[in-house]
Amino acid sequence: MKRALSLTLFLLLAIYASAGRASYDIIPLPQEMKVDTTQLFILADGMSITYDASNAESSRIAQFMQEWVKEATGIVLGLTPDNKNAQVKLRLASPTTLKGKKNKKPVAQTEQEKESYTLSVGKDGIMLTAHEPVGLFRAAQTLRKALPVTKGQQAAADGKQAIELPFATISDQPRFAYRGVLLDCARHFFPLDFVKQYIDVMALHGCNQFHWHLSDDQGWRFEVKALPDLAVKGSVREKTVIGPSRMRIYDNVPYGGYYTQDECRELVRYAAERYINVIPEIDMPGHMMSALHVYPNLGCTGGPYAVSPNWGVMRDVLCGGNPETLEFLKTVFGEICDVFPSPYIHIGGDECPKERWQKCPKCQSKIKELGLTDESLVKVEGGDSRGTQDGRSAENKLQSYINQEIEQFLSSRGRSIIGWDEILAGGLTEDAIVMSWRGTKGGVAAAKQKHRVIMSPNVYAYIDHPQLKDYGKQPRTTDSYVVSCSKIYSFEPIVPDELSGQDSDYILGVQANLWAEQVAFPEHALYQLLPRLGAMCEVQWCAPEKKDFDSFKARLPQLKKLYDKMGLVYCNEVE
Ligand code: ACM
Ligand code: ZN
């Protein structure tokens, strides 16, 4: 009898020689976890994943799960719909709600609850439960990140792969409904395959909003069918400045590239399958040199204009008094709406100097016609305005008038506008969402005016900046200040002493921005992004009382193993 028992044990061990053990110490850290490391479930080759056959999304998530288990561990799981005996079960039902975590935000609550899930590991296997497929997707990502990265390391005598998972119950949902990341594809053009990889990396970190910066002074990247020259000619600059713009040293190499509408639709589909919304940005009325190059009649002086080879803020902007400007913008935003189903469309609005408008007869006559007057030229608090004029001037009100026209146009298509915090200056339009980048002051002011806000303050969220104090240790990038992992991690979007009660309900979420003046290649973009997105996603996802930077650092090595497996470039030091 004793011999028989030990023989069984030996056989079990031989079949399931485990190559590693799962750890739920992942990034972002789930809200609630109970783990019992004394009991283990063995996941092994030949076991299977089941899902609701009547739900296409559930089936797709099961396929993702199958891929991810294989990627990390080499374990090959079968896919069997509606199979009670499967060891990994994806179930659409009410997950156990988070005890005592009643979120008071009426709008955001439903969004966050949609993403909630439970993940439990017990003697019968692994169960992922969620109200909605998006919750199953988040649960599957959590399981993916908990797996040991053991593929190719060790197999049992018969070649079967197996891993151990401690028994656990995890209940989770994000803190903020909006968890964004920007990629600037205007300053440098990134191939569509890389943009898809960026989406994959965002999904790994639980992000759900991809802000696609598609136009700027240095290049127009979105095909507009009614205005074919816009992308064909506006996407190409003749040369690019090397190093700081003030040095005026150029590479003399033409640089271009744009996305066709079919490619944009393909990206929207790809992102949606990963529960990420794509928010396109057409930055106006400043940052428009690429469009002015093609249509000089849209500028106050009539041009000629070049697609800018330099970085920085340009004094030439769209003419605010020319009716053709609004026609142009409505054509562009109309096609943007045809391609992007996003409920939010970003209209830019940042860094629009008004010196041309002050002297332009068309702009001044429009100001007169609208009865706009200077009220206050006091600077809006919030930091660096880089050549733009803050305060309630007539010209800033003219910018608000353009915003209002575009807001109404987009509203007729069922969309809301997002704008950079400069849109506060001339008075916010009714439904505008403010993206606070010059610190948090703009976001605080907008929330107090009962406008929705996305916090993206440069000193915490601009990941084009260096991540290490020693500039020599990293690729050359935007200098001036360091945005380290610990700096990002310390950010509290419900700004203490500034926002409380109902005002804080207007903070939709947080976003990291990867500007690309100094980032020309995918590998460099990934290096800027990682592991800082790990730090940012804990700001976006975790309850503030659960955040702890030392714990984050201790959990990072496990995530880096997955980065390695996924072939991702990242910065290996954390400050
Ligand atoms: C910005 O960084 N100009 C939004
Ligand atoms: Zn003008």
XYZ file of C-alpha atoms and ligand atoms in Angstrom:
580
model
C 0.000 0.000 0.000
C 2.724 2.371 1.048
C 4.693 1.403 -2.061
C 1.678 2.007 -4.255
C 1.218 5.475 -2.779
C 4.794 6.508 -3.299
C 4.661 5.104 -6.814
C 1.600 7.268 -7.550
C 3.340 10.308 -6.101
C 6.432 9.579 -8.162
C 4.358 9.214 -11.321
C 2.498 12.440 -10.622
C 5.761 14.282 -10.083
C 7.228 12.734 -13.218
C 4.219 13.793 -15.260
C 3.936 17.229 -13.706
C 7.511 18.158 -12.939
C 6.793 21.797 -12.296
C 9.047 24.306 -13.963
C 7.978 27.167 -11.720
C 5.436 28.737 -9.457
C 3.017 31.582 -10.116
C 3.140 34.761 -8.047
C 0.260 37.200 -7.850
C 2.609 40.056 -6.945
C 1.950 41.704 -10.247
C 1.745 45.210 -11.744
C -0.708 46.843 -11.380
C -1.337 45.284 -8.003
C -4.919 43.988 -7.752
C -7.166 45.722 -5.232
C -7.830 42.643 -3.081
C -6.058 39.306 -2.830
C -6.129 36.313 -0.558
C -3.361 33.837 -1.272
C -2.711 30.440 0.336
C 0.758 29.301 -0.666
C 0.381 26.005 1.191
C -2.014 24.697 -1.450
C -1.180 24.446 -5.107
C -3.009 23.837 -8.323
C -0.883 22.258 -11.054
C -1.513 23.610 -14.545
C -0.112 21.322 -17.203
C -0.005 20.439 -20.880
C -3.170 18.840 -22.129
C -5.516 20.689 -19.785
C -8.067 23.025 -21.297
C -9.731 26.431 -21.205
C -13.483 26.727 -21.488
C -15.642 29.712 -22.379
C -19.189 30.614 -23.268
C -19.605 29.441 -26.872
C -22.408 31.919 -27.483
C -20.148 34.870 -26.715
C -17.599 35.708 -29.420
C -15.566 37.962 -27.133
C -15.285 35.247 -24.524
C -13.996 32.901 -27.215
C -11.393 35.445 -28.349
C -10.228 36.044 -24.783
C -9.846 32.284 -24.322
C -7.584 32.278 -27.382
C -5.521 35.130 -25.938
C -5.263 33.165 -22.688
C -4.100 30.083 -24.560
C -1.417 32.141 -26.371
C -0.230 33.854 -23.183
C 0.061 30.617 -21.198
C 2.113 29.127 -24.010
C 4.228 32.262 -24.395
C 5.227 32.322 -20.716
C 5.357 28.653 -19.815
C 5.289 26.587 -22.990
C 2.191 24.825 -21.649
C -0.243 23.984 -24.423
C -3.868 24.192 -23.287
C -6.844 23.047 -25.326
C -9.892 25.235 -26.054
C -13.251 23.595 -25.376
C -16.438 25.666 -25.291
C -19.034 25.044 -22.572
C -17.043 22.306 -20.898
C -17.650 21.954 -17.149
C -14.584 19.769 -16.746
C -12.062 22.255 -18.107
C -9.393 23.386 -15.660
C -9.432 27.067 -16.733
C -12.907 28.583 -16.878
C -13.951 31.965 -18.277
C -17.359 32.831 -16.878
C -19.581 35.837 -17.558
C -21.501 36.446 -14.342
C -21.482 38.810 -11.397
C -18.049 38.755 -9.825
C -17.787 39.145 -6.050
C -17.896 42.902 -5.531
C -15.148 44.638 -3.655
C -16.166 44.853 -0.038
C -16.402 48.371 1.363
C -15.181 49.879 -1.884
C -18.352 51.613 -2.935
C -17.163 54.222 -5.341
C -19.119 57.421 -5.009
C -18.551 58.570 -8.577
C -21.859 58.214 -10.358
C -20.586 58.257 -13.945
C -17.255 56.587 -13.451
C -18.610 53.842 -11.224
C -20.404 51.990 -13.993
C -17.340 52.196 -16.205
C -15.057 50.796 -13.521
C -17.514 48.107 -12.502
C -17.699 46.969 -16.107
C -14.016 46.144 -15.858
C -14.211 44.359 -12.503
C -13.411 40.682 -12.210
C -12.544 37.924 -9.836
C -9.841 35.366 -10.384
C -9.802 32.307 -8.188
C -7.430 29.378 -8.070
C -8.470 26.296 -6.127
C -8.479 22.530 -6.263
C -10.748 22.472 -9.313
C -8.590 24.843 -11.275
C -8.679 28.469 -12.315
C -11.866 30.498 -12.605
C -12.055 33.943 -14.212
C -15.391 35.670 -13.578
C -16.612 39.058 -14.808
C -19.795 40.990 -15.603
C -18.501 41.897 -19.042
C -15.958 40.492 -21.495
C -13.662 43.449 -20.720
C -13.479 42.186 -17.124
C -12.554 38.715 -18.382
C -9.811 40.313 -20.453
C -8.425 42.109 -17.391
C -8.600 38.859 -15.407
C -6.756 37.014 -18.162
C -4.013 39.689 -18.169
C -3.701 39.286 -14.394
C -3.296 35.546 -14.743
C -0.799 36.074 -17.573
C 1.364 38.328 -15.400
C 1.169 35.919 -12.455
C 2.567 33.011 -14.485
C 6.219 32.127 -14.075
C 8.166 32.764 -17.273
C 9.560 29.295 -17.694
C 9.120 28.443 -21.343
C 11.936 26.255 -22.586
C 13.496 25.922 -19.143
C 12.539 22.510 -17.909
C 10.144 19.779 -18.851
C 9.160 16.547 -17.182
C 10.689 13.297 -18.375
C 7.865 12.831 -20.842
C 8.296 16.372 -22.174
C 5.168 17.746 -20.507
C 5.287 21.252 -19.112
C 3.635 22.137 -15.816
C 3.568 25.002 -13.328
C 2.213 25.487 -9.818
C -0.340 28.111 -8.862
C -0.944 28.825 -5.179
C -4.629 28.875 -4.263
C -5.927 32.448 -4.406
C -8.939 34.723 -4.662
C -8.436 38.078 -6.346
C -11.113 40.788 -6.644
C -10.154 43.722 -8.750
C -11.298 46.796 -10.599
C -9.535 49.981 -11.735
C -9.519 53.165 -9.697
C -9.983 55.438 -12.728
C -12.202 54.877 -15.762
C -9.747 56.639 -18.120
C -6.237 55.167 -18.251
C -4.460 56.645 -21.223
C -1.165 56.709 -23.071
C -0.237 59.073 -25.914
C 2.041 58.275 -28.833
C 3.241 61.183 -30.959
C 3.323 59.865 -34.512
C 3.574 63.367 -35.998
C 7.113 64.313 -34.955
C 8.215 60.844 -35.981
C 6.172 58.352 -37.924
C 5.900 54.912 -36.377
C 4.936 51.929 -38.552
C 1.493 50.481 -37.963
C 2.959 47.207 -36.684
C 4.743 49.127 -33.958
C 1.592 51.031 -33.057
C -0.073 47.626 -32.624
C 2.768 46.511 -30.376
C 2.277 49.724 -28.363
C -1.389 48.738 -27.969
C -0.317 45.281 -26.746
C 1.973 46.872 -24.165
C -0.810 49.194 -23.025
C -3.177 46.237 -22.629
C -0.566 44.399 -20.578
C -0.609 47.360 -18.174
C -4.405 47.597 -17.964
C -4.645 50.839 -19.979
C -7.762 51.532 -22.021
C -7.316 54.808 -23.978
C -4.782 55.242 -26.781
C -4.303 58.920 -27.615
C -2.982 59.050 -31.162
C -1.289 62.391 -31.948
C -1.772 62.451 -35.721
C -0.909 65.967 -36.808
C 1.619 68.610 -35.925
C 3.905 71.245 -37.411
C 6.375 68.538 -38.444
C 3.989 66.208 -40.281
C 0.373 65.367 -41.114
C -0.245 61.638 -40.650
C -3.958 61.052 -41.336
C -5.328 60.493 -44.833
C -8.238 62.840 -45.589
C -9.953 61.608 -48.729
C -11.539 64.952 -49.598
C -8.139 66.659 -49.269
C -5.663 64.133 -50.691
C -2.699 66.541 -50.770
C -2.948 67.039 -47.037
C -1.371 63.685 -46.222
C 0.627 63.259 -49.442
C 2.364 66.646 -49.208
C 1.755 67.583 -45.573
C 3.365 64.419 -44.240
C 6.796 65.201 -45.680
C 9.360 67.584 -44.213
C 12.456 68.299 -46.249
C 14.854 67.844 -43.372
C 15.001 67.478 -39.601
C 16.982 69.484 -37.107
C 19.652 67.490 -35.315
C 19.973 68.257 -31.630
C 18.544 71.475 -30.163
C 16.488 73.543 -32.665
C 18.410 76.722 -31.828
C 21.597 75.224 -33.334
C 19.925 74.974 -36.781
C 21.931 71.936 -37.847
C 19.947 69.675 -40.191
C 20.205 66.154 -41.541
C 18.998 67.268 -45.006
C 17.056 64.012 -45.401
C 13.366 64.194 -46.401
C 11.185 62.465 -43.813
C 7.563 61.372 -44.143
C 4.826 58.800 -43.742
C 1.107 58.731 -43.051
C -1.637 56.262 -42.171
C -4.338 55.481 -44.704
C -7.902 55.390 -43.439
C -7.904 51.607 -43.923
C -4.844 51.349 -41.681
C -6.484 53.556 -39.059
C -9.589 51.343 -39.127
C -7.378 48.281 -38.790
C -5.767 49.808 -35.715
C -9.147 50.725 -34.219
C -10.245 47.089 -34.653
C -6.990 45.723 -33.234
C -7.207 48.014 -30.211
C -10.905 47.258 -29.618
C -10.115 43.543 -29.430
C -7.777 44.493 -26.598
C -10.354 46.779 -24.953
C -8.568 49.966 -25.887
C -10.322 52.976 -27.400
C -8.366 54.994 -29.972
C -8.673 58.775 -29.510
C -7.370 60.626 -32.568
C -5.899 64.088 -32.099
C -5.863 66.741 -34.806
C -4.068 69.588 -33.080
C -5.571 72.976 -33.962
C -5.493 75.963 -34.472
C -1.762 75.997 -33.603
C 0.704 73.246 -34.515
C -0.627 73.384 -38.085
C 2.444 74.093 -40.253
C 1.999 70.804 -42.127
C -1.533 71.792 -43.190
C -0.498 75.400 -43.901
C 2.219 74.119 -46.232
C -0.481 72.469 -48.356
C -3.148 75.168 -47.935
C -1.342 78.498 -47.347
C -4.661 80.333 -47.797
C -5.573 79.057 -44.310
C -2.813 81.130 -42.655
C -3.072 84.804 -41.679
C -0.164 85.881 -43.905
C -0.804 83.604 -46.863
C 2.594 81.924 -46.588
C 4.476 80.257 -48.116
C 4.931 77.796 -45.268
C 7.083 74.685 -44.908
C 6.368 71.510 -42.983
C 8.538 72.397 -40.039
C 12.016 70.887 -39.791
C 12.322 72.405 -36.291
C 10.755 71.615 -32.922
C 9.035 74.140 -30.677
C 6.117 76.544 -30.930
C 5.499 78.195 -34.330
C 4.010 81.665 -34.649
C 2.077 80.758 -37.814
C -1.255 79.133 -37.033
C -4.614 78.703 -38.785
C -6.303 82.041 -39.441
C -9.113 82.440 -36.934
C -11.035 84.909 -39.114
C -11.066 83.034 -42.414
C -14.307 81.088 -42.936
C -12.323 78.527 -44.950
C -10.581 77.528 -41.708
C -13.807 76.188 -40.226
C -14.712 74.498 -43.503
C -11.316 72.813 -43.544
C -11.622 71.688 -39.931
C -15.108 70.303 -40.440
C -13.942 68.307 -43.466
C -11.037 66.871 -41.480
C -12.999 66.135 -38.301
C -15.860 64.712 -40.376
C -13.517 62.091 -41.832
C -11.955 61.548 -38.402
C -15.449 60.646 -37.148
C -15.992 58.310 -40.121
C -12.873 56.360 -39.190
C -12.698 56.550 -35.390
C -15.739 55.514 -33.332
C -14.234 57.026 -30.162
C -16.685 58.952 -27.961
C -13.876 61.506 -27.504
C -12.070 63.422 -30.246
C -8.978 65.438 -29.271
C -8.842 68.884 -30.891
C -5.459 69.953 -29.461
C -5.673 73.654 -28.614
C -2.232 73.974 -27.024
C 0.520 76.447 -27.756
C -1.297 78.704 -30.203
C 0.497 82.075 -30.178
C -1.785 84.949 -31.063
C 0.687 87.386 -32.586
C -0.550 86.734 -36.157
C -4.192 87.053 -35.080
C -3.480 90.377 -33.365
C -2.298 91.827 -36.690
C -4.512 89.957 -39.152
C -7.411 92.006 -40.647
C -9.544 88.863 -41.034
C -9.020 87.775 -37.428
C -9.634 91.259 -36.086
C -12.788 91.718 -38.134
C -14.094 88.357 -36.863
C -13.342 89.473 -33.299
C -15.369 92.622 -33.957
C -18.208 90.736 -35.589
C -18.435 88.396 -32.582
C -18.146 91.304 -30.137
C -15.163 89.756 -28.349
C -13.229 92.016 -26.007
C -10.187 91.779 -23.770
C -11.241 91.108 -20.192
C -8.155 90.124 -18.343
C -4.671 89.403 -19.508
C -3.681 87.881 -16.193
C -1.729 84.703 -16.717
C -3.545 81.497 -15.882
C -1.561 79.800 -13.167
C -0.107 76.503 -14.134
C 3.315 77.126 -15.458
C 5.092 77.388 -18.725
C 2.982 78.808 -21.511
C 5.830 78.725 -24.042
C 4.977 81.745 -26.106
C 1.232 81.424 -25.824
C -0.834 84.180 -24.347
C -2.910 83.190 -21.362
C -5.723 85.231 -19.945
C -9.116 86.214 -21.313
C -7.996 88.199 -24.353
C -10.199 88.743 -27.391
C -7.871 86.460 -29.396
C -8.177 83.641 -26.869
C -11.936 84.061 -27.044
C -11.653 83.715 -30.821
C -9.968 80.358 -30.238
C -12.877 79.427 -27.944
C -15.272 80.414 -30.726
C -13.523 77.963 -33.088
C -13.626 75.291 -30.376
C -17.326 75.912 -29.926
C -18.006 75.501 -33.656
C -16.051 72.256 -33.725
C -17.607 71.061 -30.473
C -21.083 71.570 -31.978
C -20.039 69.812 -35.174
C -18.616 66.848 -33.254
C -21.573 66.802 -30.891
C -23.853 66.351 -33.915
C -21.820 63.197 -34.572
C -22.276 62.104 -30.964
C -18.756 62.957 -29.782
C -17.202 65.039 -27.007
C -14.088 67.145 -27.434
C -10.895 66.883 -25.420
C -8.473 69.805 -25.479
C -5.158 70.694 -23.843
C -5.527 73.003 -20.857
C -4.940 76.189 -22.919
C -8.590 75.861 -23.974
C -9.467 77.242 -20.546
C -8.019 80.639 -21.414
C -10.751 82.002 -23.683
C -13.515 80.272 -21.723
C -14.371 76.578 -21.851
C -17.030 75.434 -24.248
C -19.977 73.574 -22.764
C -18.950 69.923 -23.041
C -15.158 70.238 -23.264
C -12.943 67.754 -21.442
C -9.675 69.314 -20.294
C -6.370 67.491 -20.542
C -4.202 69.164 -17.928
C -0.566 69.154 -19.076
C 1.014 72.351 -17.674
C 0.871 70.965 -14.175
C -2.424 70.197 -12.471
C -3.734 73.750 -12.055
C -5.710 73.720 -15.316
C -7.270 70.392 -14.386
C -8.218 71.657 -10.932
C -9.747 74.839 -12.408
C -11.723 72.835 -14.981
C -13.006 70.332 -12.386
C -14.202 73.237 -10.244
C -16.079 74.487 -13.325
C -17.673 71.022 -13.527
C -15.799 69.900 -16.599
C -14.374 66.457 -17.001
C -10.594 66.315 -16.660
C -7.756 64.030 -17.638
C -4.623 64.634 -15.627
C -1.421 64.482 -17.623
C 0.895 66.963 -15.906
C 4.241 67.256 -17.667
C 6.458 66.854 -14.612
C 4.836 63.507 -13.746
C 3.538 62.202 -17.055
C 5.871 63.284 -19.900
C 7.799 60.151 -20.654
C 9.735 61.742 -23.511
C 11.869 63.162 -20.682
C 14.813 61.192 -19.248
C 14.003 58.599 -16.614
C 17.456 58.566 -14.994
C 19.337 61.479 -13.453
C 22.497 60.569 -15.327
C 21.738 61.674 -18.892
C 24.746 59.732 -20.133
C 23.167 56.396 -19.224
C 20.224 56.684 -21.591
C 19.501 57.613 -25.204
C 19.382 61.326 -25.880
C 15.895 62.670 -25.320
C 13.947 65.764 -24.251
C 16.102 67.365 -21.574
C 15.334 69.940 -18.837
C 13.887 67.702 -16.139
C 13.818 64.043 -15.184
C 10.587 62.071 -14.995
C 11.705 59.059 -13.020
C 9.609 56.027 -12.096
C 9.418 57.254 -8.511
C 8.279 60.712 -9.662
C 5.480 59.195 -11.750
C 4.577 56.837 -8.942
C 4.205 59.708 -6.478
C 1.514 61.436 -8.547
C -1.910 61.795 -6.913
C -4.507 62.870 -9.517
C -7.104 63.924 -6.936
C -4.780 66.762 -6.044
C -4.534 66.948 -2.234
C -5.758 70.251 -0.716
C -7.110 71.292 -4.135
C -9.762 68.755 -5.060
C -12.260 67.105 -2.825
C -15.903 66.078 -2.670
C -17.812 66.412 -5.901
C -14.992 68.248 -7.704
C -12.904 65.094 -7.632
C -15.707 63.231 -9.416
C -14.715 65.135 -12.541
C -11.269 63.578 -12.696
C -11.818 60.883 -15.321
C -8.298 59.582 -15.098
C -4.644 59.904 -15.918
C -2.457 59.719 -19.009
C 1.246 59.307 -19.844
C 2.504 61.135 -22.942
C 5.270 59.944 -25.208
C 6.223 62.911 -27.386
C 8.577 61.995 -30.167
C 10.715 64.965 -31.147
C 13.751 63.028 -29.928
C 12.326 59.538 -30.360
C 12.685 58.299 -33.921
C 12.663 54.510 -33.578
C 10.369 51.893 -32.028
C 13.125 50.536 -29.762
C 13.725 53.999 -28.350
C 9.983 54.519 -27.873
C 9.776 51.285 -25.869
C 12.786 52.318 -23.804
C 11.053 55.594 -22.924
C 7.827 53.751 -22.126
C 9.142 50.916 -19.977
C 9.157 50.352 -17.149
C 7.644 53.803 -16.532
C 4.272 52.620 -17.778
C 4.448 50.123 -14.912
C 4.664 53.020 -12.463
C 1.966 54.997 -14.292
C -0.449 52.081 -14.431
C -0.396 51.803 -10.630
C -1.387 55.502 -10.474
C -4.187 54.739 -12.920
C -5.346 51.464 -11.402
C -4.531 51.159 -7.700
C -6.205 52.704 -4.680
C -3.822 55.336 -3.245
C -3.609 53.604 0.147
C -2.355 50.435 -1.576
C 0.462 52.172 -3.428
C 4.003 51.623 -2.225
C 7.066 52.338 -4.357
C 9.300 49.782 -2.632
C 6.659 47.135 -3.225
C 6.435 48.268 -6.882
C 10.203 47.875 -7.282
C 10.078 44.436 -5.680
C 7.350 43.349 -8.095
C 9.075 44.717 -11.203
C 11.538 41.852 -11.892
C 8.638 39.478 -12.559
C 7.153 41.895 -15.104
C 10.552 42.397 -16.732
C 10.780 38.657 -17.365
C 7.604 38.976 -19.379
C 8.993 42.046 -21.172
C 11.988 39.896 -22.113
C 9.758 37.089 -23.328
C 7.769 39.587 -25.410
C 10.982 40.990 -26.891
C 10.383 44.460 -25.442
C 13.191 46.964 -24.945
C 13.144 48.688 -21.536
C 15.295 50.728 -19.190
C 16.889 48.346 -16.756
C 17.344 50.858 -13.946
C 14.690 52.373 -11.755
C 15.051 55.662 -9.911
C 1.840 69.832 -25.062
O 2.748 69.204 -24.509
N 2.119 70.883 -25.832
C 0.453 69.429 -24.921
Zn -6.014 85.597 -39.368
